[in-house]
Coordinates of C-alpha atoms in Angstrom, one line a residue:
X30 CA -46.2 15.7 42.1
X31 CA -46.1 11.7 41.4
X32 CA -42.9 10.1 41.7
X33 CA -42.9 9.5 38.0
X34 CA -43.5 12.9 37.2
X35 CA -40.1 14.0 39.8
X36 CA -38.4 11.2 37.7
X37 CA -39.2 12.9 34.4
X38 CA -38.3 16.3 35.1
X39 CA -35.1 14.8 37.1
X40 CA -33.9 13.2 33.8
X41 CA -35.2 16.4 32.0
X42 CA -32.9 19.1 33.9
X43 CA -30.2 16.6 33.6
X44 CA -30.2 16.0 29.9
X45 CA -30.5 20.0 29.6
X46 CA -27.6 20.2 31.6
X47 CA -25.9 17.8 29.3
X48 CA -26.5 19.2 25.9
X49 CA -25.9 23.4 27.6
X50 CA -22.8 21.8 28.2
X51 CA -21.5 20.2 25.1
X52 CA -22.6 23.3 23.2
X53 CA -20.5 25.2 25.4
X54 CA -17.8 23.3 24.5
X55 CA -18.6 22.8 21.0
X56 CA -18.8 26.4 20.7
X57 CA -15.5 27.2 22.5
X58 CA -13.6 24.8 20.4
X59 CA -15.0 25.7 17.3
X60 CA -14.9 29.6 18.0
X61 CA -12.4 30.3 20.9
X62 CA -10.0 28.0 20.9
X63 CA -6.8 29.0 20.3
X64 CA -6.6 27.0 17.7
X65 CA -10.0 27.9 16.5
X66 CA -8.2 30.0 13.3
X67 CA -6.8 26.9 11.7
X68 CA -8.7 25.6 8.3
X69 CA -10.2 22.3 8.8
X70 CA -13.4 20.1 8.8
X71 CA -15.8 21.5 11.0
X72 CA -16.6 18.3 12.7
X73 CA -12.9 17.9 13.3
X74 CA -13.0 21.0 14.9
X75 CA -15.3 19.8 17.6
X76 CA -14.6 16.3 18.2
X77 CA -11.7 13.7 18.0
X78 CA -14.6 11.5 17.0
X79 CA -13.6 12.5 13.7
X80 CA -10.4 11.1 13.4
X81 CA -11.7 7.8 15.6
X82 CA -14.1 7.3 12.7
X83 CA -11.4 7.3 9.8
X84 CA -9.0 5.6 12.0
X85 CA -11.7 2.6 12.5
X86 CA -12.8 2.3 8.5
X87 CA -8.2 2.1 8.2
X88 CA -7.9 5.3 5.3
X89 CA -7.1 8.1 7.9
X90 CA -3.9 8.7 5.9
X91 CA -6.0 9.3 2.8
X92 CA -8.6 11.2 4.7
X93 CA -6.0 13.8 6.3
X94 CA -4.0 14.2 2.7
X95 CA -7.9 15.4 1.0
X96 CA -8.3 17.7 4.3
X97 CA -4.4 19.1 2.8
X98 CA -5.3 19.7 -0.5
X99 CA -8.7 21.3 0.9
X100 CA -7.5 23.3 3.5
X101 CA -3.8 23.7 2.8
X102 CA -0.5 22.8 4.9
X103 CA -1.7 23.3 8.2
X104 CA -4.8 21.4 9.0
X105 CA -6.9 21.6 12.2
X106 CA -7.7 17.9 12.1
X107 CA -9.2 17.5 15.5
X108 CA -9.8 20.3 18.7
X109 CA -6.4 20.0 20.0
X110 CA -4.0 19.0 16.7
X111 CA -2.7 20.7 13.8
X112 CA -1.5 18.2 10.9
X113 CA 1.2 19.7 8.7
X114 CA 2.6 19.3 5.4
X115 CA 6.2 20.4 5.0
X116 CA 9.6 19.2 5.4
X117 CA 10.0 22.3 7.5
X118 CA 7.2 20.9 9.8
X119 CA 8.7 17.6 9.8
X120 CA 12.3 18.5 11.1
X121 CA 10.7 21.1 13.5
X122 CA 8.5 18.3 15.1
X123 CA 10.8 15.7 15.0
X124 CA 13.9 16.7 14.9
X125 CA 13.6 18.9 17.9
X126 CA 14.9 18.3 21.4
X127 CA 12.0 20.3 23.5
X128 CA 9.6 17.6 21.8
X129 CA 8.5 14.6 23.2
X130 CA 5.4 11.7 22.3
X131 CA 2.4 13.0 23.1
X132 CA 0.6 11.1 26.1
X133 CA -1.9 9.2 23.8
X134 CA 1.1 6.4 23.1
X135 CA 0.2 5.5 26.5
X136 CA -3.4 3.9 25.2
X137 CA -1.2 1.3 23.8
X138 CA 0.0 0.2 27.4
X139 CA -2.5 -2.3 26.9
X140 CA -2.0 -6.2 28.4
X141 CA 1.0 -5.7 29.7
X142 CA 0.5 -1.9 31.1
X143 CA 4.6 -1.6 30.7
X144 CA 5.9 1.3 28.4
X145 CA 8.4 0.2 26.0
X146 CA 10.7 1.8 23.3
X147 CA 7.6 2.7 21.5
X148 CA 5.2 4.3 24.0
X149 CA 7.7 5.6 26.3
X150 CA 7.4 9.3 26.7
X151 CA 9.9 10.4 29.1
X152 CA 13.5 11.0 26.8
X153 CA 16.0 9.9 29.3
X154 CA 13.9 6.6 29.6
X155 CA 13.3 6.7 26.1
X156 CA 17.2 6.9 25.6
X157 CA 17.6 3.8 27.8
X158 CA 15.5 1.9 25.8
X159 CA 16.9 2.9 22.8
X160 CA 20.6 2.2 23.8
X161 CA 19.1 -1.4 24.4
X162 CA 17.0 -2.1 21.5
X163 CA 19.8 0.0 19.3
X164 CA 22.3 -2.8 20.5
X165 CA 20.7 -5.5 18.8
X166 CA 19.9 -4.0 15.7
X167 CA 22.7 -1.9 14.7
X168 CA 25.1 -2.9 12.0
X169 CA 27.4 -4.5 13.9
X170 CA 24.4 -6.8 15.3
X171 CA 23.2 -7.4 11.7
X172 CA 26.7 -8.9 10.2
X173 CA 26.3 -11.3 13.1
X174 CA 22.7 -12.4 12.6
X175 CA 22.7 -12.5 8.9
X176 CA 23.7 -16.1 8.6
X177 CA 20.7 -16.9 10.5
X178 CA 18.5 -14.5 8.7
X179 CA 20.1 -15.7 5.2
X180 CA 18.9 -18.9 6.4
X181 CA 15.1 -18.2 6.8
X182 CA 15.4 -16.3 3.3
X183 CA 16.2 -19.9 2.0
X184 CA 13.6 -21.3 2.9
X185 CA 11.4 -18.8 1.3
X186 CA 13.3 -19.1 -2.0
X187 CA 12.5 -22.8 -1.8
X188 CA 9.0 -22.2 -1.0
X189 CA 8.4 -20.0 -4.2
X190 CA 10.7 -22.3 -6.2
X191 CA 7.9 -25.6 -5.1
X192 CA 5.1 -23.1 -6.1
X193 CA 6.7 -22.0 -9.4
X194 CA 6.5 -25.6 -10.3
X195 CA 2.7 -25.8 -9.8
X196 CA 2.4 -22.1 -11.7
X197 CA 1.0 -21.2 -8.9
X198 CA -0.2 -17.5 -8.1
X199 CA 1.7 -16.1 -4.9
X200 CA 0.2 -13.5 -2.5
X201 CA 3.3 -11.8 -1.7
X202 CA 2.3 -10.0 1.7
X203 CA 1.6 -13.7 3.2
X204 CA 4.9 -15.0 2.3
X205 CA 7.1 -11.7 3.3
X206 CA 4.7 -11.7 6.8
X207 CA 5.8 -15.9 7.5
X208 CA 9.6 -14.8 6.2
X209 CA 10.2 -11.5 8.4
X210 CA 7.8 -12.7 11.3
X211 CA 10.6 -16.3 11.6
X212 CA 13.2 -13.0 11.3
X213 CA 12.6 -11.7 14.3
X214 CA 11.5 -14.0 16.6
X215 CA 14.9 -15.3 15.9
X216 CA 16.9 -11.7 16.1
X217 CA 14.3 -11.0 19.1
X218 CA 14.5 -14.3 21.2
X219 CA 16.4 -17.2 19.6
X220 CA 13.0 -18.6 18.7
X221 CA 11.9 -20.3 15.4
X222 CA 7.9 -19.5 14.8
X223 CA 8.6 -21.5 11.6
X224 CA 5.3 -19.2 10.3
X225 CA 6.7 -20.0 7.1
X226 CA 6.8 -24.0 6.9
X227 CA 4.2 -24.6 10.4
X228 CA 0.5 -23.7 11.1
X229 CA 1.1 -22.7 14.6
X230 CA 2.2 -19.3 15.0
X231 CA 0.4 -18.0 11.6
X232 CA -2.4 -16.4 13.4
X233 CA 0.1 -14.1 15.2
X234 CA -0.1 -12.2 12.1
X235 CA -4.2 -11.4 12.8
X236 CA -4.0 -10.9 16.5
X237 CA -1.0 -8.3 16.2
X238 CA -2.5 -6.1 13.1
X239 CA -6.1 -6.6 15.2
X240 CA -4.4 -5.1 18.4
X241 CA -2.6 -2.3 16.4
X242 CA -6.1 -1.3 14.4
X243 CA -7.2 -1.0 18.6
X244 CA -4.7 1.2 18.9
X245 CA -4.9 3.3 16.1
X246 CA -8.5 4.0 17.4
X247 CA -7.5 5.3 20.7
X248 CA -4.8 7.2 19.8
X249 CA -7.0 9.1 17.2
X250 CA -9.9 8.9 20.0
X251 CA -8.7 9.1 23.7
X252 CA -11.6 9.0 25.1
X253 CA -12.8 5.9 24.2
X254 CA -10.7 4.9 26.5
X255 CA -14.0 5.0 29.1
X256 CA -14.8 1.4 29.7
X257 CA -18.4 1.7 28.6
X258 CA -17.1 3.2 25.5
X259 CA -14.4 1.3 25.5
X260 CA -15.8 -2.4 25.7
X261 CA -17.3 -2.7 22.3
X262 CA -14.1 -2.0 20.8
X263 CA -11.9 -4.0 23.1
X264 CA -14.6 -6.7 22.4
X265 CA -14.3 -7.2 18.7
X266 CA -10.8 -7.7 18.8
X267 CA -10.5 -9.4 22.3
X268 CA -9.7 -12.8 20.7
X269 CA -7.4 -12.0 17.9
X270 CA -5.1 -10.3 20.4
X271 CA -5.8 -13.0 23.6
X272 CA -4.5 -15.7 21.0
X273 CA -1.3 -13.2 20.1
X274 CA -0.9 -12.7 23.6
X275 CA -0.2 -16.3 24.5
X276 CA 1.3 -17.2 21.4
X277 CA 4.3 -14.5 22.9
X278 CA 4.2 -15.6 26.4
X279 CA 4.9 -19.5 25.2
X280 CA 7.9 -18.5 22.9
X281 CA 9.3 -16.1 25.7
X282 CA 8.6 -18.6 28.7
X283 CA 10.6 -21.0 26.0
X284 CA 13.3 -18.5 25.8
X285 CA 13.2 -18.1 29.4
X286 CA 14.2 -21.9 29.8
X287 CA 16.9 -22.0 28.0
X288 CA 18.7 -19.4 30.1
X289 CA 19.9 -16.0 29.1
X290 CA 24.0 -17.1 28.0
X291 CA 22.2 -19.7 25.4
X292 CA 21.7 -17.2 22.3
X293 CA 23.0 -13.7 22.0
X294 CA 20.3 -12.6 20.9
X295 CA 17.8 -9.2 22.1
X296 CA 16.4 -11.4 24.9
X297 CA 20.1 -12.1 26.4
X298 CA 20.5 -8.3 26.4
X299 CA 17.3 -7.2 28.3
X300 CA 18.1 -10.1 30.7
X301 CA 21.3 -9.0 31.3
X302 CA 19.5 -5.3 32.2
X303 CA 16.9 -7.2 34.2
X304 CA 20.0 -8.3 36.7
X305 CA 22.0 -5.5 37.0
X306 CA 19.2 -2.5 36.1
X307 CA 17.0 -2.2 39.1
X308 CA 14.4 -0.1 37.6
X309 CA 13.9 -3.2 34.7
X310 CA 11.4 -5.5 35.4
X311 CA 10.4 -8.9 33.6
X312 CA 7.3 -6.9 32.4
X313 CA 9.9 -4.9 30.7
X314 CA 11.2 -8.5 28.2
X315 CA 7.1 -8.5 27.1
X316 CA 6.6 -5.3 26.5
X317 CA 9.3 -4.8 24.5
X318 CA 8.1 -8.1 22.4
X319 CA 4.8 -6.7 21.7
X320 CA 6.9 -3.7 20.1
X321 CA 9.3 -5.7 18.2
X322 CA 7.7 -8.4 16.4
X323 CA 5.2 -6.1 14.9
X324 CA 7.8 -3.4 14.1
X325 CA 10.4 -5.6 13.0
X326 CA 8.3 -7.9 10.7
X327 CA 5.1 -6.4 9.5
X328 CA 6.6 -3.0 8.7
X329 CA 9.6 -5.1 6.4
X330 CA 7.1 -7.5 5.2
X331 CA 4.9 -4.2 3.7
X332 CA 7.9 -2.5 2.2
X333 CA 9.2 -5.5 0.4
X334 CA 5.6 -6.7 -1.0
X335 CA 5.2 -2.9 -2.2
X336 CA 8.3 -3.1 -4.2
X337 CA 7.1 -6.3 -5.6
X338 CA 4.1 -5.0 -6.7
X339 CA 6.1 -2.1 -8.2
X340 CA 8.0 -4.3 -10.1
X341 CA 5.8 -6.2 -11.6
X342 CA 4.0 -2.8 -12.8
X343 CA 6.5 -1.4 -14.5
X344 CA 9.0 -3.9 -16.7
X345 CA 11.7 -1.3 -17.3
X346 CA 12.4 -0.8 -13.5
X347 CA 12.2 -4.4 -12.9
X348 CA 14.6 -5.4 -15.9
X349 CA 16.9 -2.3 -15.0
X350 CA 17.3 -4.2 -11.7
X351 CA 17.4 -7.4 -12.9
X352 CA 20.5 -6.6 -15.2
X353 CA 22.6 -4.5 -12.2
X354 CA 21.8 -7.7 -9.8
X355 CA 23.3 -10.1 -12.2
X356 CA 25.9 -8.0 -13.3
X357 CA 27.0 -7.5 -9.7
X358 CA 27.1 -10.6 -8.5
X359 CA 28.8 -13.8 -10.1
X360 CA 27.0 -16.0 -7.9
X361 CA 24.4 -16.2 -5.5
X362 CA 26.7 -16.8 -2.8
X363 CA 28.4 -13.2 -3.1
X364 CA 25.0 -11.9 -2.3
X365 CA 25.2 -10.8 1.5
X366 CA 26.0 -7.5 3.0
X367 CA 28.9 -5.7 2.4
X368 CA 30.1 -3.4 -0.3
X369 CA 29.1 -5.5 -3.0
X370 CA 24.8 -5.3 -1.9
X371 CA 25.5 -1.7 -0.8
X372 CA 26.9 -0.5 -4.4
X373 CA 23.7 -2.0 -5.7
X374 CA 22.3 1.6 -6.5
X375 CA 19.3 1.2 -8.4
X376 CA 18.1 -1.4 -5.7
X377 CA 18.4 1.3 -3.5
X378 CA 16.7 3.7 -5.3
X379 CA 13.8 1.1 -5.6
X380 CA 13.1 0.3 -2.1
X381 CA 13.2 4.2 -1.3
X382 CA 11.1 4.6 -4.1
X383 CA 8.6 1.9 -2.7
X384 CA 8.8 3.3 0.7
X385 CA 8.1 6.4 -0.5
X386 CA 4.8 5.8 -2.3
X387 CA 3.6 3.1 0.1
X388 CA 5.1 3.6 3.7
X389 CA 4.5 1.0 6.1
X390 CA 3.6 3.5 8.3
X391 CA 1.0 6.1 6.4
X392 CA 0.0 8.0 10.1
X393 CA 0.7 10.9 12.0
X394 CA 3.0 10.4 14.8
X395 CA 2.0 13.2 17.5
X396 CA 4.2 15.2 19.2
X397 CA 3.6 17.8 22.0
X398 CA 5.8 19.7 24.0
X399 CA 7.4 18.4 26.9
X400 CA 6.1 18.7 30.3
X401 CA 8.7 20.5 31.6
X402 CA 9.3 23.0 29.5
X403 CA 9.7 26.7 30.9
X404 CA 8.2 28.0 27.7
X405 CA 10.2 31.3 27.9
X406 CA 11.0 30.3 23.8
X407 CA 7.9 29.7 21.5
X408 CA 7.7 27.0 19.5
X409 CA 7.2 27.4 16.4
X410 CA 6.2 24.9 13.4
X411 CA 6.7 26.1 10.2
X412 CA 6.3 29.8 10.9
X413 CA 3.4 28.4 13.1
X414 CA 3.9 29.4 16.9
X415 CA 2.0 26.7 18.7
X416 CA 0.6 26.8 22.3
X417 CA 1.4 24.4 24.8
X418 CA -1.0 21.2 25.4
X419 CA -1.0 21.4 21.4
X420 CA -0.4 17.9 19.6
X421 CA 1.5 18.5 16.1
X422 CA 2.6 16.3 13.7
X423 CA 3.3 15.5 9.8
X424 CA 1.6 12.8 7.9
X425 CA 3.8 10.5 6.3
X426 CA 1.6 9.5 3.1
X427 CA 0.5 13.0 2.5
X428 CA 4.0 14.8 2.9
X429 CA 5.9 12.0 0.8
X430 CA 3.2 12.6 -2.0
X431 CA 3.5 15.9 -1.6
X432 CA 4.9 17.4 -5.7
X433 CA 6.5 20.3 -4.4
X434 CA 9.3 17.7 -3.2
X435 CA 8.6 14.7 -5.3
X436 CA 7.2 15.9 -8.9
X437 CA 4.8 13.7 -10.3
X438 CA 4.1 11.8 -6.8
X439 CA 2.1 9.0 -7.6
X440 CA 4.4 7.7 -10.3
X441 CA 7.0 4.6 -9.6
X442 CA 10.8 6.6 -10.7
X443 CA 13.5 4.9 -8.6
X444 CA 15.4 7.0 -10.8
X445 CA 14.6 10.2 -9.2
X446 CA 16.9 9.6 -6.1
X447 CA 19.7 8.7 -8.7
X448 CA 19.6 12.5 -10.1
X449 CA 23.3 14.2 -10.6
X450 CA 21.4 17.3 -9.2
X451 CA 22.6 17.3 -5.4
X452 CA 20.3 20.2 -4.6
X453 CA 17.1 18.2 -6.0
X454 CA 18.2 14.8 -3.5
X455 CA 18.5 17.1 -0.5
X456 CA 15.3 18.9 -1.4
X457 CA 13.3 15.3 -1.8
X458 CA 15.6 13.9 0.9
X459 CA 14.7 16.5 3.5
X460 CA 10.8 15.1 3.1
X461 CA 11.8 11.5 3.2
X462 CA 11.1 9.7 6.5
X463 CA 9.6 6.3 6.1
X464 CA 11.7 5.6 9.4
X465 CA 11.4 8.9 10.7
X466 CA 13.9 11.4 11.9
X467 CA 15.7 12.6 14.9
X468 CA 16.3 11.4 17.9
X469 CA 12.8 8.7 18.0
X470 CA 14.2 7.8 14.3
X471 CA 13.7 3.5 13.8
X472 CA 16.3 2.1 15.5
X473 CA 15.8 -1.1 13.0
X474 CA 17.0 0.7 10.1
X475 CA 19.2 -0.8 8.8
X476 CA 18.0 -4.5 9.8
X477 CA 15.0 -2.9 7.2
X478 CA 17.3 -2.1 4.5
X479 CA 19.3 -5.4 5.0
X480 CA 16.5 -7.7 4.6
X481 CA 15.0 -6.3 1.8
X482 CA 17.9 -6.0 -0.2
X483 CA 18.7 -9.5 0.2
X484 CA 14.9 -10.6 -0.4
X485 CA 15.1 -8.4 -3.2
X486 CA 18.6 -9.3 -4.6
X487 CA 17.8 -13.3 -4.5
X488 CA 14.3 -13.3 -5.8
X489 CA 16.0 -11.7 -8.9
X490 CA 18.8 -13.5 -9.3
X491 CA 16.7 -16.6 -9.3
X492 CA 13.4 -16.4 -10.7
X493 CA 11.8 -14.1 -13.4
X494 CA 8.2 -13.1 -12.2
X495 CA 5.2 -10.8 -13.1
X496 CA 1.8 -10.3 -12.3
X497 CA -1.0 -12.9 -11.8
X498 CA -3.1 -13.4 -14.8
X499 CA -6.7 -11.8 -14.5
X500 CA -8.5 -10.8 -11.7
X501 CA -5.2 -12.3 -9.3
X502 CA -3.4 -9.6 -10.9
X503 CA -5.2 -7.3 -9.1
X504 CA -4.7 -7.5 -6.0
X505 CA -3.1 -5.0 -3.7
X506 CA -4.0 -1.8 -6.1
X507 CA -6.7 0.8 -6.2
X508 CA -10.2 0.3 -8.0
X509 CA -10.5 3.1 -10.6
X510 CA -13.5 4.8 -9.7
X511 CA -13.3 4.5 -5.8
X512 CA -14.2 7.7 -4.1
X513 CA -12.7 6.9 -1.2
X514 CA -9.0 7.8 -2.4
X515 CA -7.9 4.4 -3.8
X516 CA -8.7 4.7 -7.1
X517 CA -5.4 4.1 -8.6
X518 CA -4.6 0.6 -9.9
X519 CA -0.9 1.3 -9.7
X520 CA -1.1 2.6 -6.2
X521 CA -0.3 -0.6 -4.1
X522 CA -2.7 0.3 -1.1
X523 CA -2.1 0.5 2.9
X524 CA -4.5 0.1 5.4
X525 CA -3.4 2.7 8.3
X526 CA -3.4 0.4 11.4
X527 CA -0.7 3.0 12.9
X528 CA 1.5 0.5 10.7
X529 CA 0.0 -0.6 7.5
X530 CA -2.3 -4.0 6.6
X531 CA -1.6 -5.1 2.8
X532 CA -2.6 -7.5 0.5
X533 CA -0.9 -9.0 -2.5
X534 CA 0.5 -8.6 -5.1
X535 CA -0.2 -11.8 -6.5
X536 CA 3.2 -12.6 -8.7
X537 CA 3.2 -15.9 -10.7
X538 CA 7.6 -17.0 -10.8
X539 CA 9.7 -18.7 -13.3
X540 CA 13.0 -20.1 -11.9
X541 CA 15.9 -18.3 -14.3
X542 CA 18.0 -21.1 -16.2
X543 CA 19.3 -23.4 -14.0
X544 CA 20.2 -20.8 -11.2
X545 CA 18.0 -22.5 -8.8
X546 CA 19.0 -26.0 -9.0
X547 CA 21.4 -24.8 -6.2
X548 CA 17.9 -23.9 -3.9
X549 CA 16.9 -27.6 -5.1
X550 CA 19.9 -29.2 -3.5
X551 CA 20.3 -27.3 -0.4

């Protein structure tokens, strides 16, 4: 036998080997698996590949709500994860002390390779982090700051005040990704990105939604975590997050500079657990920067441009809360938080109902059981007992669309969380979680609720505004006759990058008598 010939039956035997293999496993997972009685698509069944793939093209949310109304409330949506759709599944999952992240947060290790309040797994660490991040985002942290986040709010009144006077057409998700992105570098490390009057730090905005669309991947795809798998991937959006990268390091080395007693900001509170908490180490400061800027900016940023879009959609809602802001407040100046912004219940109703629709975070946060568990009690999901090693979870878009909680789902009603009928508001309450529940709830809350309100509150009380003309107008819905799920003009869309990219709307402002005269000579 010629050496060729050994060669090709070599590579013969071993690509034999191969495919006896995978159809093994195929056939386990699709017919012995102990999950292998759950409704779902079949390729899901055999491969995470399936979920990779929807992840990649940024509609997994819409994907895994058809595979619900397909298959019903429990959904096999890969070998090893059932997706649910109840508020019983959601407070079992996640409201459940024997339940921990499941390990694929740690593919978003990434530069730094340091877990943070995000992608930590263990719950005592993840309680530490928590206390720490907790601390400067509570309510008590917020009265504080809001002076200097009042401040950047300004400058974005002015901003659409000097465009209102060239009638120009605004893209609302740029200007509410500059405003909350200056937010939190401020809240985060004393620093002014000034995104919203510079050029300099605007490509943050790119590098962070490219490194989170990464993510995404590998957390709906472990394995292509193997570096020949891998590199393509990690290619395409090497740059975008490189640039990101640095752009972080130079505003934290800046921060650094200054020294920790300068600010009391979040920095000064991780420093102070860098000197007396051995087990924190400088790692820790970036790590928990690559979690915050993102999570405290892009994710406000998308609820706030929803609501615009709402707004502009649907006149009586937006003149409803027009009239309770000005008959609230006699002046701009009594617009800050306290009792006054927090009596404000339509707005309220309006951001919930905005989050609701489109949450800035569509996904499916997997959970697992923890690693120590005995197991001597089952656990069960919605009358579901589930086997250990099993990743569970609820998806956000699909549960708060869901009509057995919210009626008529895809319609803008702020006024449906104002209903005297306390049993209906528990009922949609117990299925509302655009900051999700339990003990891994968002810490950043109520910095969220804060922000919008006042963006919200001031935009009103000084301009009138409504949607581009033509085309512009556009922007930021559905196309009717898209098979892909966004067919619905009045449907602002999300992009499921874990969080959510956006576009638009593009709003066209009128400045309201002479109420902004005061922006003018500030």
């Amino acid at each position: 036998m010629s050496v060729h010939d050994g060669l090709s039956l070599g590579l013969k035997y071993v690509a034999g080997a191969t495919a006896t293999y995978w159809l093994a496993v195929f056939a386990y997972r699709a017919l012995l698996h102990p999950l292998s009685k759950y409704p779902g698509p079949f390729v899901a069944k055999l491969t995470e590949g399936y979920a990779g793939f929807f992840a990649g093209l940024q509609r997994l949310h819409l994907v895994t709500q058809q595979n619900h109304q397909k298959y019903g409330s429990v959904v096999r949506i890969a070998p090893n994860r059932l997706v649910f759709n109840s508020a019983k599944a959601l407070h079992d999952i996640y409201d459940n002390d024997r339940v921990v992240k499941s390990h694929v947060y740690l593919v978003t290790l990434g530069f730094t390779g340091t877990i943070n309040v995000f992608s930590v797994i263990d719950r005592i660490a993840h309680r530490t982090k928590r206390k720490l991040i907790g601390a400067g985002v509570s309510e008590r942290a917020m009265r504080e700051f809001e002076p200097t986040m009042a401040g950047q709010i300004d400058i974005f009144l002015k901003q659409i005040l000097e465009s209102s006077r060239k009638s120009e057409a605004v893209n609302m998700s740029t200007r509410c990704k500059r405003l909350t992105m200056d937010v939190i570098g401020l809240l985060a490390f004393g620093y002014s990105m000034n995104t919203q009057t510079e050029e300099r730090y605007r490509t943050l905005h790119g590098g962070i939604e490219a490194s989170n669309a990464h993510n995404n991947v590998l957390m709906q795809w472990p394995k292509l975590q193997s570096r020949v798998i891998a590199y393509p991937l990690h290619y395409l959006t090497l740059s975008a997050q490189k640039q990101a990268f640095e752009l972080i390091e130079n505003m934290i080395k800046t921060r650094t500079a200054e020294g920790k007693d300068s600010r009391r900001d979040l920095y000064a509170q991780v420093a102070d657990q860098l000197e007396s908490n051995p087990e924190f180490r400088h790692s820790d400061i970036w790590s928990e920067a690559l979690f915050l800027i993102p999570a405290g900016g892009d994710t406000t940023a998308a609820g706030i441009s929803a609501l615009l879009f709402y707004l502009a959609r649907h006149p009586e809602c937006y003149h409803k809360l027009q009239q309770e802001i000005h008959t609230t407040f006699s002046s701009s100046s009594e617009i800050h938080g306290g009792s006054q912004l927090s009596n404000c219940q339509y707005l309220r109703a309006c951001i919930d109902e905005a989050l609701r629709i489109s949450s800035p975070v569509n996904g499916t946060l997997w959970r697992e059981l923890a690693a120590d568990d005995d197991g001597s009690r089952p656990f069960v999901v919605d009358g579901h007992v589930i086997p250990k090693g099993v990743q569970v979870g609820v998806n956000m878009y699909t549960l708060h669309h869901n009509p057995e909680y919210f009626p008529d789902p895809y319609a803008f009603k702020p006024e449906r969380w104002l209903s005297s009928d306390e049993k209906e508001i528990r009922h949609m309450k117990g299925a509302f979680a655009p900051f999700q529940i339990g003990y891994r709830g968002c810490a950043g809350k109520p910095m969220a609720y804060l922000e919008a309100s006042l963006v919200i509150a001031k935009l009103l009380w000084y301009f009138d505004f409504e949607s581009a003309p033509g085309e512009a107008g556009q922007v930021g819905g559905g196309k009717a006759g898209d098979e892909t799920g966004r067919h619905r003009p009045d449907e602002f869309q999300m992009y499921d990058v874990f969080a959510s990219g956006h576009d638009g709307p593009m709003l066209v402002f009128k400045p309201r008598g002479n109420y902004c005269e005061e922006l003018s000579t500030q």
